[in-house]
Coordinates of C-alpha atoms and ligand atoms in Angstrom, one line a residue:
X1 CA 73.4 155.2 44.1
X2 CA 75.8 152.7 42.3
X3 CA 78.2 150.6 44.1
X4 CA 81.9 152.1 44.4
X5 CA 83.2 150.3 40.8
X6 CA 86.0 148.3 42.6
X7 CA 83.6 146.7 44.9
X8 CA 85.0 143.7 46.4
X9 CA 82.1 141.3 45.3
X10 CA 82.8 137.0 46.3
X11 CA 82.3 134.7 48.6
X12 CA 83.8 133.2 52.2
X13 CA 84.5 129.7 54.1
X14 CA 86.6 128.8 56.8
X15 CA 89.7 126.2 57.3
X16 CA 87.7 124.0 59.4
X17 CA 84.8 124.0 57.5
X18 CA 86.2 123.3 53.8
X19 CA 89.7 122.1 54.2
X20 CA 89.6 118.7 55.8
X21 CA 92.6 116.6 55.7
X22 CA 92.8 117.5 59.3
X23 CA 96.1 115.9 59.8
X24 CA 98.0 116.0 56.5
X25 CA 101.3 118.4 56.5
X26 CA 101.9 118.1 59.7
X27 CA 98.4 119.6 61.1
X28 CA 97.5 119.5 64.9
X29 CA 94.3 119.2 66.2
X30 CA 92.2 122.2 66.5
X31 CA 89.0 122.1 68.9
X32 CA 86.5 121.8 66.3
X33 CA 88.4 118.4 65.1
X34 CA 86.7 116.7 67.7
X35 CA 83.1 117.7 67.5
X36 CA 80.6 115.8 66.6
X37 CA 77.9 116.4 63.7
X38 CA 73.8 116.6 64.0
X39 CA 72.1 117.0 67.3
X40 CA 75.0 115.6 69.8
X41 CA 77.3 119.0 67.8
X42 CA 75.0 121.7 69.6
X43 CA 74.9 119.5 73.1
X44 CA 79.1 119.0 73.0
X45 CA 79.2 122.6 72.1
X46 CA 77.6 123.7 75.6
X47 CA 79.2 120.7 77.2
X48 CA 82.5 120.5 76.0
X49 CA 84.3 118.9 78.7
X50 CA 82.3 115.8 78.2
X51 CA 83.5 115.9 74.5
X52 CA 87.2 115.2 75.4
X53 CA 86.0 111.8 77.0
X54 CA 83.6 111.0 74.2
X55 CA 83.8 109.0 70.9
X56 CA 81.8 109.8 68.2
X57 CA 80.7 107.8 65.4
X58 CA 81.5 110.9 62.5
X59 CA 83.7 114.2 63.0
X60 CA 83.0 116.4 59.8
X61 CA 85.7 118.5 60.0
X62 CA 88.2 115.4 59.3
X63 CA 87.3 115.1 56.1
X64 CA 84.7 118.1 55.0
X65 CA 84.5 118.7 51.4
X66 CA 88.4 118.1 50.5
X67 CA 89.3 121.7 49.8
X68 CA 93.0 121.1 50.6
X69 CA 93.1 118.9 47.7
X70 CA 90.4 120.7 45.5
X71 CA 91.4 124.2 45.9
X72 CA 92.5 124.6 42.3
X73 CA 89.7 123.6 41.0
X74 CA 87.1 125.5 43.1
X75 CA 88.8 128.5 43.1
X76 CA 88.7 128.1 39.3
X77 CA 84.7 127.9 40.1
X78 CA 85.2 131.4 41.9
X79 CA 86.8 133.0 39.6
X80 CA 84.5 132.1 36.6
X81 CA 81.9 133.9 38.5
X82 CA 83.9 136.9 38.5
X83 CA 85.2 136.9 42.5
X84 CA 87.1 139.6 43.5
X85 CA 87.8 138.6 47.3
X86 CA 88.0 135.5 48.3
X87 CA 87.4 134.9 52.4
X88 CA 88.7 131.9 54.1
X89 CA 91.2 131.2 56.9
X90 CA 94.5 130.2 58.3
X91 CA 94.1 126.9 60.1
X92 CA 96.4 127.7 63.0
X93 CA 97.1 124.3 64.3
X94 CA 98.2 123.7 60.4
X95 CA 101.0 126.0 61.1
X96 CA 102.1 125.6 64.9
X97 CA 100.6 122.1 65.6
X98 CA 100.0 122.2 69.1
X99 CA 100.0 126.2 69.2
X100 CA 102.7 127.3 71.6
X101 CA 105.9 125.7 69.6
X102 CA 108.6 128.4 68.5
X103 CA 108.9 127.7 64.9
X104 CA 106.0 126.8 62.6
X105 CA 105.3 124.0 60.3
X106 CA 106.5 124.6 57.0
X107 CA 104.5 122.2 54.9
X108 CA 101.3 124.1 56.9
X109 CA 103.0 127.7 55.4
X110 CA 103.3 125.9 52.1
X111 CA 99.8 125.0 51.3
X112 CA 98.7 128.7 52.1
X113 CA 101.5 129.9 49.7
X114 CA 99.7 127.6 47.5
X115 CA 96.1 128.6 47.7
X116 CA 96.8 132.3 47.9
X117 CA 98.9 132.5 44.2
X118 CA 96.2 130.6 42.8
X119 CA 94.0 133.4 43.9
X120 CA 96.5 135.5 42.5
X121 CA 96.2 134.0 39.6
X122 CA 92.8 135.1 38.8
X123 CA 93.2 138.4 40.7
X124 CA 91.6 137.3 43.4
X125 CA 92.4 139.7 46.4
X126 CA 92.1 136.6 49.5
X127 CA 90.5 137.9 52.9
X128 CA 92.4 135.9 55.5
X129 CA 90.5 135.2 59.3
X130 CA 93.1 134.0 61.7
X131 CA 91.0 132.3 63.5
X132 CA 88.4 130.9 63.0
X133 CA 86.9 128.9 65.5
X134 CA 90.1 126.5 65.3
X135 CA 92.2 127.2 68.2
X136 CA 95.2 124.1 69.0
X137 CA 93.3 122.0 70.7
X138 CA 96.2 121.5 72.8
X139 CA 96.1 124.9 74.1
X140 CA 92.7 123.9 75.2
X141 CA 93.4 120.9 77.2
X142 CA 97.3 122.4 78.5
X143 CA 96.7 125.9 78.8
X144 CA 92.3 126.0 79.3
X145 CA 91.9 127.9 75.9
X146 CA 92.0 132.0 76.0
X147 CA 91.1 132.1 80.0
X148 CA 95.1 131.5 80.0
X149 CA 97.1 134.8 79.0
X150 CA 99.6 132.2 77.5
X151 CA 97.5 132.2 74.3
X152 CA 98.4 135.9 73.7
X153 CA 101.4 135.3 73.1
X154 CA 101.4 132.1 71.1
X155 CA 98.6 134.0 69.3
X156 CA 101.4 137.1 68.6
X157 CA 104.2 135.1 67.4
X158 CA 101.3 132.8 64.8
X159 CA 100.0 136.3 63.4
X160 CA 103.7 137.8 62.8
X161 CA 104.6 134.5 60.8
X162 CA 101.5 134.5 58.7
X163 CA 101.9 138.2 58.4
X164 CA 106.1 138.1 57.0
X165 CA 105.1 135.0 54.9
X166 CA 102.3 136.4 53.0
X167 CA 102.7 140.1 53.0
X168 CA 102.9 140.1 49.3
X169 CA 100.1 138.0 48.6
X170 CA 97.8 139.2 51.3
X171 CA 96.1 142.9 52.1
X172 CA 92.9 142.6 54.0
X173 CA 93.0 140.2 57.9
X174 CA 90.3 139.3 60.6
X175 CA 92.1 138.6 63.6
X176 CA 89.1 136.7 65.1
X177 CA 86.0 135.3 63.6
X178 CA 82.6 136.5 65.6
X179 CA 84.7 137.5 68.6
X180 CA 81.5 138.1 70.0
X181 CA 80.6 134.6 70.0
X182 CA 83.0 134.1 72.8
X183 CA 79.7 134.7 75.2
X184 CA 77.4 133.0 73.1
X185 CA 79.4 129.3 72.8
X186 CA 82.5 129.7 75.1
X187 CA 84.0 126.5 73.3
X188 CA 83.9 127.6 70.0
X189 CA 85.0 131.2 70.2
X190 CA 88.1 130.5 72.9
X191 CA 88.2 127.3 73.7
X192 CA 86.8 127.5 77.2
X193 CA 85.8 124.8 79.6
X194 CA 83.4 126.5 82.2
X195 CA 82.9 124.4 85.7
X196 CA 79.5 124.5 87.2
X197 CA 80.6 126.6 90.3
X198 CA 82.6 129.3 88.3
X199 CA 81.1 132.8 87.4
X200 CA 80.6 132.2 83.6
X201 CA 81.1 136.0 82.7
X202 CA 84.3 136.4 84.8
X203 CA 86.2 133.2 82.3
X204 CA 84.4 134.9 79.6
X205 CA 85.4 138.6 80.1
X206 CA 88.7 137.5 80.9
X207 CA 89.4 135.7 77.8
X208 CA 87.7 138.4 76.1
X209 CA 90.8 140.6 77.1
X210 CA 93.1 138.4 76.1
X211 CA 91.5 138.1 72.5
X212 CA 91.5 141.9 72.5
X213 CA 95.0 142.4 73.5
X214 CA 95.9 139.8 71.2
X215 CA 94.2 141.5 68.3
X216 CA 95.5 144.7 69.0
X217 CA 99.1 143.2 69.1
X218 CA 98.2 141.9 65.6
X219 CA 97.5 144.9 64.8
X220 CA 100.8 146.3 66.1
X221 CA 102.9 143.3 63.8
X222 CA 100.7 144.2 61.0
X223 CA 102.5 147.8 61.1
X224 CA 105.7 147.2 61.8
X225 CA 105.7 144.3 58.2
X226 CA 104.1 146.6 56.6
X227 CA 102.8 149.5 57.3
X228 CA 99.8 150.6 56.1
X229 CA 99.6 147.8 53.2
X230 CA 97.5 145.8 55.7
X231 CA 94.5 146.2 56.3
X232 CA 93.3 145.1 59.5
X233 CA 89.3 144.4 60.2
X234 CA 87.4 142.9 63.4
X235 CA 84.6 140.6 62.9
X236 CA 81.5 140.7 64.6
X237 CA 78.5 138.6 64.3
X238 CA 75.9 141.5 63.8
X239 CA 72.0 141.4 63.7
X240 CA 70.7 144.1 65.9
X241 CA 68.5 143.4 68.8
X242 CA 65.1 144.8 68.5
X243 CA 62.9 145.6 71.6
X244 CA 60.0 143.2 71.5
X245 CA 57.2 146.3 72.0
X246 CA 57.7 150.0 71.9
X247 CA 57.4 149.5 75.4
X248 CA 60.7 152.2 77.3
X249 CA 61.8 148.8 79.3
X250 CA 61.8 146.7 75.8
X251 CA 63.6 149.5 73.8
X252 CA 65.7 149.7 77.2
X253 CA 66.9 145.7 77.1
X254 CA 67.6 145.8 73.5
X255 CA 69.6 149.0 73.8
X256 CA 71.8 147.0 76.6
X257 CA 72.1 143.5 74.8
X258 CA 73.1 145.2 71.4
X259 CA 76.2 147.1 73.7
X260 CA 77.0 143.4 74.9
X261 CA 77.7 142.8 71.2
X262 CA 78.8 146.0 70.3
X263 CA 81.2 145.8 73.7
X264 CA 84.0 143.8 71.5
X265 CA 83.9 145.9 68.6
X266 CA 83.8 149.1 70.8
X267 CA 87.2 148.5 71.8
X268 CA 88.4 147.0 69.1
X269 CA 87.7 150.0 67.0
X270 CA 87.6 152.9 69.1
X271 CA 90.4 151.7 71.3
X272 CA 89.2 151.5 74.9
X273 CA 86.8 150.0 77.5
X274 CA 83.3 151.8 77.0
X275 CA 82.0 153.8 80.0
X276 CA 79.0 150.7 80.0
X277 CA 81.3 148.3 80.5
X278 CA 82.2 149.8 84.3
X279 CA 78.4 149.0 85.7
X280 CA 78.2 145.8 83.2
X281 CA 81.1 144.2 85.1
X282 CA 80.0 145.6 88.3
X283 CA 76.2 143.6 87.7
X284 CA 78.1 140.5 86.4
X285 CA 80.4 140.0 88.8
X286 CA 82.9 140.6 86.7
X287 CA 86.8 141.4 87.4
X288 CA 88.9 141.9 84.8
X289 CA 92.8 141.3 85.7
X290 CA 94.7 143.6 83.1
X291 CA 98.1 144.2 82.7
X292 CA 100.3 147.5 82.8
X293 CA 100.6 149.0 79.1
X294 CA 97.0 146.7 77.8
X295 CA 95.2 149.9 77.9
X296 CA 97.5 152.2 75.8
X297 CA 98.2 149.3 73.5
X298 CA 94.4 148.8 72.4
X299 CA 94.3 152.8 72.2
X300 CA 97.2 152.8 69.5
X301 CA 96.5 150.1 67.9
X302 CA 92.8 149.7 66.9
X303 CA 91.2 148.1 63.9
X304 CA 91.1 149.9 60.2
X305 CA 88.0 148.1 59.2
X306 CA 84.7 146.7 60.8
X307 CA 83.6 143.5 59.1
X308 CA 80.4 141.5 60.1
X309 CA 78.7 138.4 59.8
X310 CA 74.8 138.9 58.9
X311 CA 71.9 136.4 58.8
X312 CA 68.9 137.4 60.9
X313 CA 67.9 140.1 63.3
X314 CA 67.1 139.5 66.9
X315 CA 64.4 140.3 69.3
X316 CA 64.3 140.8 73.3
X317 CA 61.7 141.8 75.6
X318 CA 62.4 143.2 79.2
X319 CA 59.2 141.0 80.3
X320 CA 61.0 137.8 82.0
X321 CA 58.1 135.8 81.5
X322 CA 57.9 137.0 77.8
X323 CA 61.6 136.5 77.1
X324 CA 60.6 132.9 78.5
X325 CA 59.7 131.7 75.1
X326 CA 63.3 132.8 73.3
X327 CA 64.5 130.0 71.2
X328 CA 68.1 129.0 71.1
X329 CA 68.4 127.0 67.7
X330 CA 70.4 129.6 66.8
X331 CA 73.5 130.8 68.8
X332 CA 72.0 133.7 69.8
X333 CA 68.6 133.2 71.5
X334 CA 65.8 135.3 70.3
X335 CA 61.9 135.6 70.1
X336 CA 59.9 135.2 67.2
X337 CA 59.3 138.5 65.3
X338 CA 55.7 138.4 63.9
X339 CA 57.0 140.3 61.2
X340 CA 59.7 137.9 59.9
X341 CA 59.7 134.6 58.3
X342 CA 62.6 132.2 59.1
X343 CA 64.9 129.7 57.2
X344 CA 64.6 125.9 57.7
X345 CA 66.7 126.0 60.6
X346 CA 64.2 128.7 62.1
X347 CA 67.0 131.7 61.4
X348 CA 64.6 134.6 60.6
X349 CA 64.9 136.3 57.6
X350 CA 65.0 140.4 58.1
X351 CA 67.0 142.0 54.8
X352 CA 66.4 145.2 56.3
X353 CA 67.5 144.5 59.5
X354 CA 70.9 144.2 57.2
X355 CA 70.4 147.9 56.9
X356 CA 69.5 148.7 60.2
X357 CA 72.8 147.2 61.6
X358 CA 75.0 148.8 58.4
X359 CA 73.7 152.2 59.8
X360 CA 74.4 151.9 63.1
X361 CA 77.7 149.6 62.7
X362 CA 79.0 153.1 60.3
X363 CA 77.2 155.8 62.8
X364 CA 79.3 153.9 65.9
X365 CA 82.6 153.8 64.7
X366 CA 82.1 155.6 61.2
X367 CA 85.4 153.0 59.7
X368 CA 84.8 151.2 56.4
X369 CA 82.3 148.1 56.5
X370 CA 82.7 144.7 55.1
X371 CA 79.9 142.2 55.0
X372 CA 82.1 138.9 55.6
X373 CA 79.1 136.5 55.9
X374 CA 75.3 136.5 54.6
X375 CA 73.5 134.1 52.6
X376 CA 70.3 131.4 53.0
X377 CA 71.6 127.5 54.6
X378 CA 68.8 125.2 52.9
X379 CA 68.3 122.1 52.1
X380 CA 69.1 121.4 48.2
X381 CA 67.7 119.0 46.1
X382 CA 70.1 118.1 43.3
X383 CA 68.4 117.2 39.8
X384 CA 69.9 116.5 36.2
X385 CA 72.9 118.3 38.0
X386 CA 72.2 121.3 39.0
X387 CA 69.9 122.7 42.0
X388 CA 66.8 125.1 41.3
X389 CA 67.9 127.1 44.5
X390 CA 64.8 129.9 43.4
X391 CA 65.3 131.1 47.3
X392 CA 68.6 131.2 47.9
X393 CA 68.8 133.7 45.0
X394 CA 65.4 135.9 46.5
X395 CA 67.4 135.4 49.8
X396 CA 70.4 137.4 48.5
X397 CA 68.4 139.5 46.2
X398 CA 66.6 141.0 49.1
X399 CA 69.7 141.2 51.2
X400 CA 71.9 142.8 48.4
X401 CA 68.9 145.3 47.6
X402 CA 69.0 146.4 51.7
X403 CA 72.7 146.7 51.4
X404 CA 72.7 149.2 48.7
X405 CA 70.4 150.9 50.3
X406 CA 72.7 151.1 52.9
X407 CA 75.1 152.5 50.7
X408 CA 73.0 155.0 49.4
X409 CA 72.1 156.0 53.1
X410 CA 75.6 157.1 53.2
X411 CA 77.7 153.4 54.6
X412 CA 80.9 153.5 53.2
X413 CA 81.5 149.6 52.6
X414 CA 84.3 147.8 51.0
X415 CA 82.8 144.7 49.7
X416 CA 80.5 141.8 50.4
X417 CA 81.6 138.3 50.5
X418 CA 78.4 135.7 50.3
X419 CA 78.7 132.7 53.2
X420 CA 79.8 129.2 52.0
X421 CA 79.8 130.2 48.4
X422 CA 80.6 126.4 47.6
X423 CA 78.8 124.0 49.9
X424 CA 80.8 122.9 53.2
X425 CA 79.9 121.7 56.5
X426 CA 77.5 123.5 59.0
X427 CA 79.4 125.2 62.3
X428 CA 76.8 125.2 64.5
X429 CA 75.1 121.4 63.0
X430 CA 78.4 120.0 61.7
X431 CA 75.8 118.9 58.9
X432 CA 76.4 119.3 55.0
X433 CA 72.7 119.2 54.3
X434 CA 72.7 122.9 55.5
X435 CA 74.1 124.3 52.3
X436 CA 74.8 127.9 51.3
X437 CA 76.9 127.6 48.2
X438 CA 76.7 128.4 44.7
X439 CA 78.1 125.2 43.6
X440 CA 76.4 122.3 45.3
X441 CA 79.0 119.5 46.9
X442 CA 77.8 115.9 46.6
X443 CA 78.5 114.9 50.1
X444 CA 75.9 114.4 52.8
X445 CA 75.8 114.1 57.0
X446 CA 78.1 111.0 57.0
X447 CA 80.7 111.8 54.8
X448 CA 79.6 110.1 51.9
X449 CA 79.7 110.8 48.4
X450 CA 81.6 111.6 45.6
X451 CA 82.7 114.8 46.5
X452 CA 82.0 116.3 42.7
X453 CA 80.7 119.2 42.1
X454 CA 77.9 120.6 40.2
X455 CA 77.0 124.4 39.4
X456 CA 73.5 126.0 41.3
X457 CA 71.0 128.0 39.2
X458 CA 72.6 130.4 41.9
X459 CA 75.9 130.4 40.3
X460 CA 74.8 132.3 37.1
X461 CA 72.6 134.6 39.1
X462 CA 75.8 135.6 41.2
X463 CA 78.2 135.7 38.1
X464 CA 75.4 138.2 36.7
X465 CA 75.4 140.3 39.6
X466 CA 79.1 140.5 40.1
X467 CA 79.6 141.2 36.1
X468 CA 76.6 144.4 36.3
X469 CA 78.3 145.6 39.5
X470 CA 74.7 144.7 41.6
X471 CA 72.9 147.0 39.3
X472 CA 71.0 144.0 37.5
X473 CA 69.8 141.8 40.8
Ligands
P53_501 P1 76.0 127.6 60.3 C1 75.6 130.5 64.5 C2 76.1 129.3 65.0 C3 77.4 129.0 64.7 C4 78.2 129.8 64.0 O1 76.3 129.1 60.5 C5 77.7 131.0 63.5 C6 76.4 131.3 63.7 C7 75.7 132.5 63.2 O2 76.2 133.7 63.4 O3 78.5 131.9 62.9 C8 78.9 131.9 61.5 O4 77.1 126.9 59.6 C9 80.3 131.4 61.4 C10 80.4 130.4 60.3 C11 79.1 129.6 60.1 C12 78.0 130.6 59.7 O5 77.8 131.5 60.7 O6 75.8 127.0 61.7 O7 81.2 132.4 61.3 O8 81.5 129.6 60.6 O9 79.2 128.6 59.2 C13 76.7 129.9 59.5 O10 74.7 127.6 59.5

């Protein structure tokens, strides 16, 4: 079955990722400004409260590939492939510095005026995260990042400026990139300094209400602008768990670590606390301190779309000694599937997995999909100015193949938007040598370079799918 014809075919980045410039227009410092790249990025991640004391030698985010000066030009890139959606997102501390002001920057509100009419432009309908990994850094080290209840509201009045300025310009909003990844790297997800002696899942859980009631109350702006014009979709970064054997206790663990996951979404979507979550909490230790009126606000107020992020599946075994051997290079730990290759950065690659997790995501919650993030990060060799990125393309061929499938299986899905369609910096390495793009950026670990860039072998393959409507992969 053929793709719906106005499938929303593109690609995605992030603020913090692309933009650089980190203090131009009156920017504030968001938490990823002061990570680090390479190996020290994944220790500072997990030990954040040592990064506040700590100077390092390169901070990729400063400068990343120049977008807020190049946007013209690369969004010209997009659109020659034929984008119809462009992801990326509002740098919050580009529009209220240090977060918790009362009225915003306007030179921040400016350069997104900018950036979305040249989208226009081309007819390029932009997809707009609010955040994105980029909380104020001062809310961090004033207010201890979303453990604080503060952040709701600073979070509130942020979405209902975004929301008035661009309502004519905008349709389709995350309110929070990966929310998931809240449990998986505290730091990055809500800015969250854990101590030693404190119960990990209670700071966790906690801010995980805050971010739920603050998305819900996004939500609630979105209507009251207007009305059902938005379109309002959670993120989740999906990959299903699989059980390790057929083994009841393997199928068992991975049924329980896929509703960890699922947890955020559930409420997000359906409006209230799953039934799990009572004996979850109880086994964790976990109290969470609500308010009156939080419960019937997520009820009315729940999501209109499920987007996801989608690299790799996952696998868990219920055997401790077995689970032993989990790797962590990725965010999410995992055990090697037999079955699966994996990427250079040992990701495994599992393209039906991709349908797996679209059946399930649409069964659950049975909302519109949108696959905000795919695509292969590998090294690229650039020659007589191009790159023969042969895999990247078999990556996304197989991936794009599964996803129609998916499709045909009955998944109603709104579009797909490929990861890093133009080369920027890693999240989780703060490298540039991990590279996703279409259009290669001559700019490596340190920062050097000329920043020019040069088309992939990739970016006629794309432009060819986009123009055939997937139907010639
Ligand atoms: P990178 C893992 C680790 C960090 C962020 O990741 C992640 C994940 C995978 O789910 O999430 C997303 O750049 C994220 C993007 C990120 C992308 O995965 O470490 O939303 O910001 O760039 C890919 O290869």
């Amino acid at each position: 079955m053929p793709l719906q014809k106005d499938f929303l075919w593109g690609g995605a980045v992030a603020a913090n990722q692309a933009e650089g410039a980190y203090k131009k227009g009156g920017k504030g410092m968001a938490l990823v400004d002061i990570l680090p790249s390479g190996k020290e990025r994944w220790d500072a991640l997990f030990h954040p409260n040592k990064v506040l004391e700590t100077t390092y030698h390169h901070y990729p985010s400063h400068e990343a590939i120049d977008f807020y000066h190049s946007y013209k030009e690369d969004i010209k890139l997009f659109a020659e492939m034929g984008f119809k959606v462009f992801r990326t997102s509002i740098s919050w501390p580009r529009i209220f510095p240090n977060g918790d002001e009362l009225e915003p920057n306007e030179a921040g509100l400016q350069f997104y005026d900018d950036l979305f009419a040249e989208c226009q432009k081309y007819g390029i309908e932009p997809l707009v995260t609010l955040n994105h990994f980029d909380t104020p850094l001062y809310l961090v080290t004033e207010y201890g990042g979303w453990r604080n209840r503060k952040l709701v509201e600073f979070y509130e009045r942020y979405a209902k400026v975004v929301f008035e300025r661009y309502k004519d310009k905008v349709k389709y909003w995350l309110t929070f990139n990966e929310i998931n990844m809240l449990l998986h790297i505290p730091f990055f997800g809500g800015g969250l300094i854990i101590d030693e002696d404190e119960n990990a899942d209670q700071v966790k859980f906690q801010a995980a209400h805050h971010q739920l009631v603050a998305s819900s109350l996004a939500t609630k702006a979105a209507r009251e602008i207007n009305g059902d014009k938005f379109m309002i979709g959670c993120m989740l970064a999906a990959g299903e768990i699989y059980p390790y054997s057929c083994h009841p206790e393997d199928l068992l663990k991975s049924v329980k670590e896929n509703q960890k996951q699922y947890f955020f979404i559930d409420v997000q979507s359906r409006g209230a606390y799953p039934s799990y979550t009572t004996r979850m909490f109880r086994e964790l230790n976990v109290e969470l301190k609500m308010k009156e009126g939080d419960e019937s606000l997520l009820k009315e107020y729940p999501v209109d779309f499920i987007s996801f992020s989608y690299y790799s599946s996952r696998l868990t075994s219920a055997d401790p000694e077995i689970n032993a051997g989990e790797k962590s290079g990725n965010a999410f730990g995992s055990l090697d599937n037999p079955h699966l290759e994996a990427s250079e950065w040992g990701w495994q690659i599992d393209p039906v997995g991709l349908r797996v997790t679209m059946n399930n995501l649409y069964d659950r919650y049975q909302k519109p999909l949108f696959i905000v993030e795919n695509g292969l990060g590998a090294v690229d060799k650039l020659e007589n100015g191009t790159v023969a990125d042969d895999y990247r393309i078999d990556y996304m061929r197989d991936h794009l193949k599964q996803m129609i499938e998916a499709v045909d299986d009955g998944v109603e899905l709104l579009g797909y938007t490929s990861w890093g369609c133009i080369d920027i910096v890693s999240a989780g390495s703060g490298e540039m040598k991990k590279r996703y793009g279409f259009i290669y950026v001559d700019r490596d670990n340190e920062g050097n370079g000329t920043g020019k860039r040069y088309k992939k072998k990739s970016f006629d393959w794309y432009k060819k799918v986009i123009e055939t409507n997937g139907t010639d992969l």
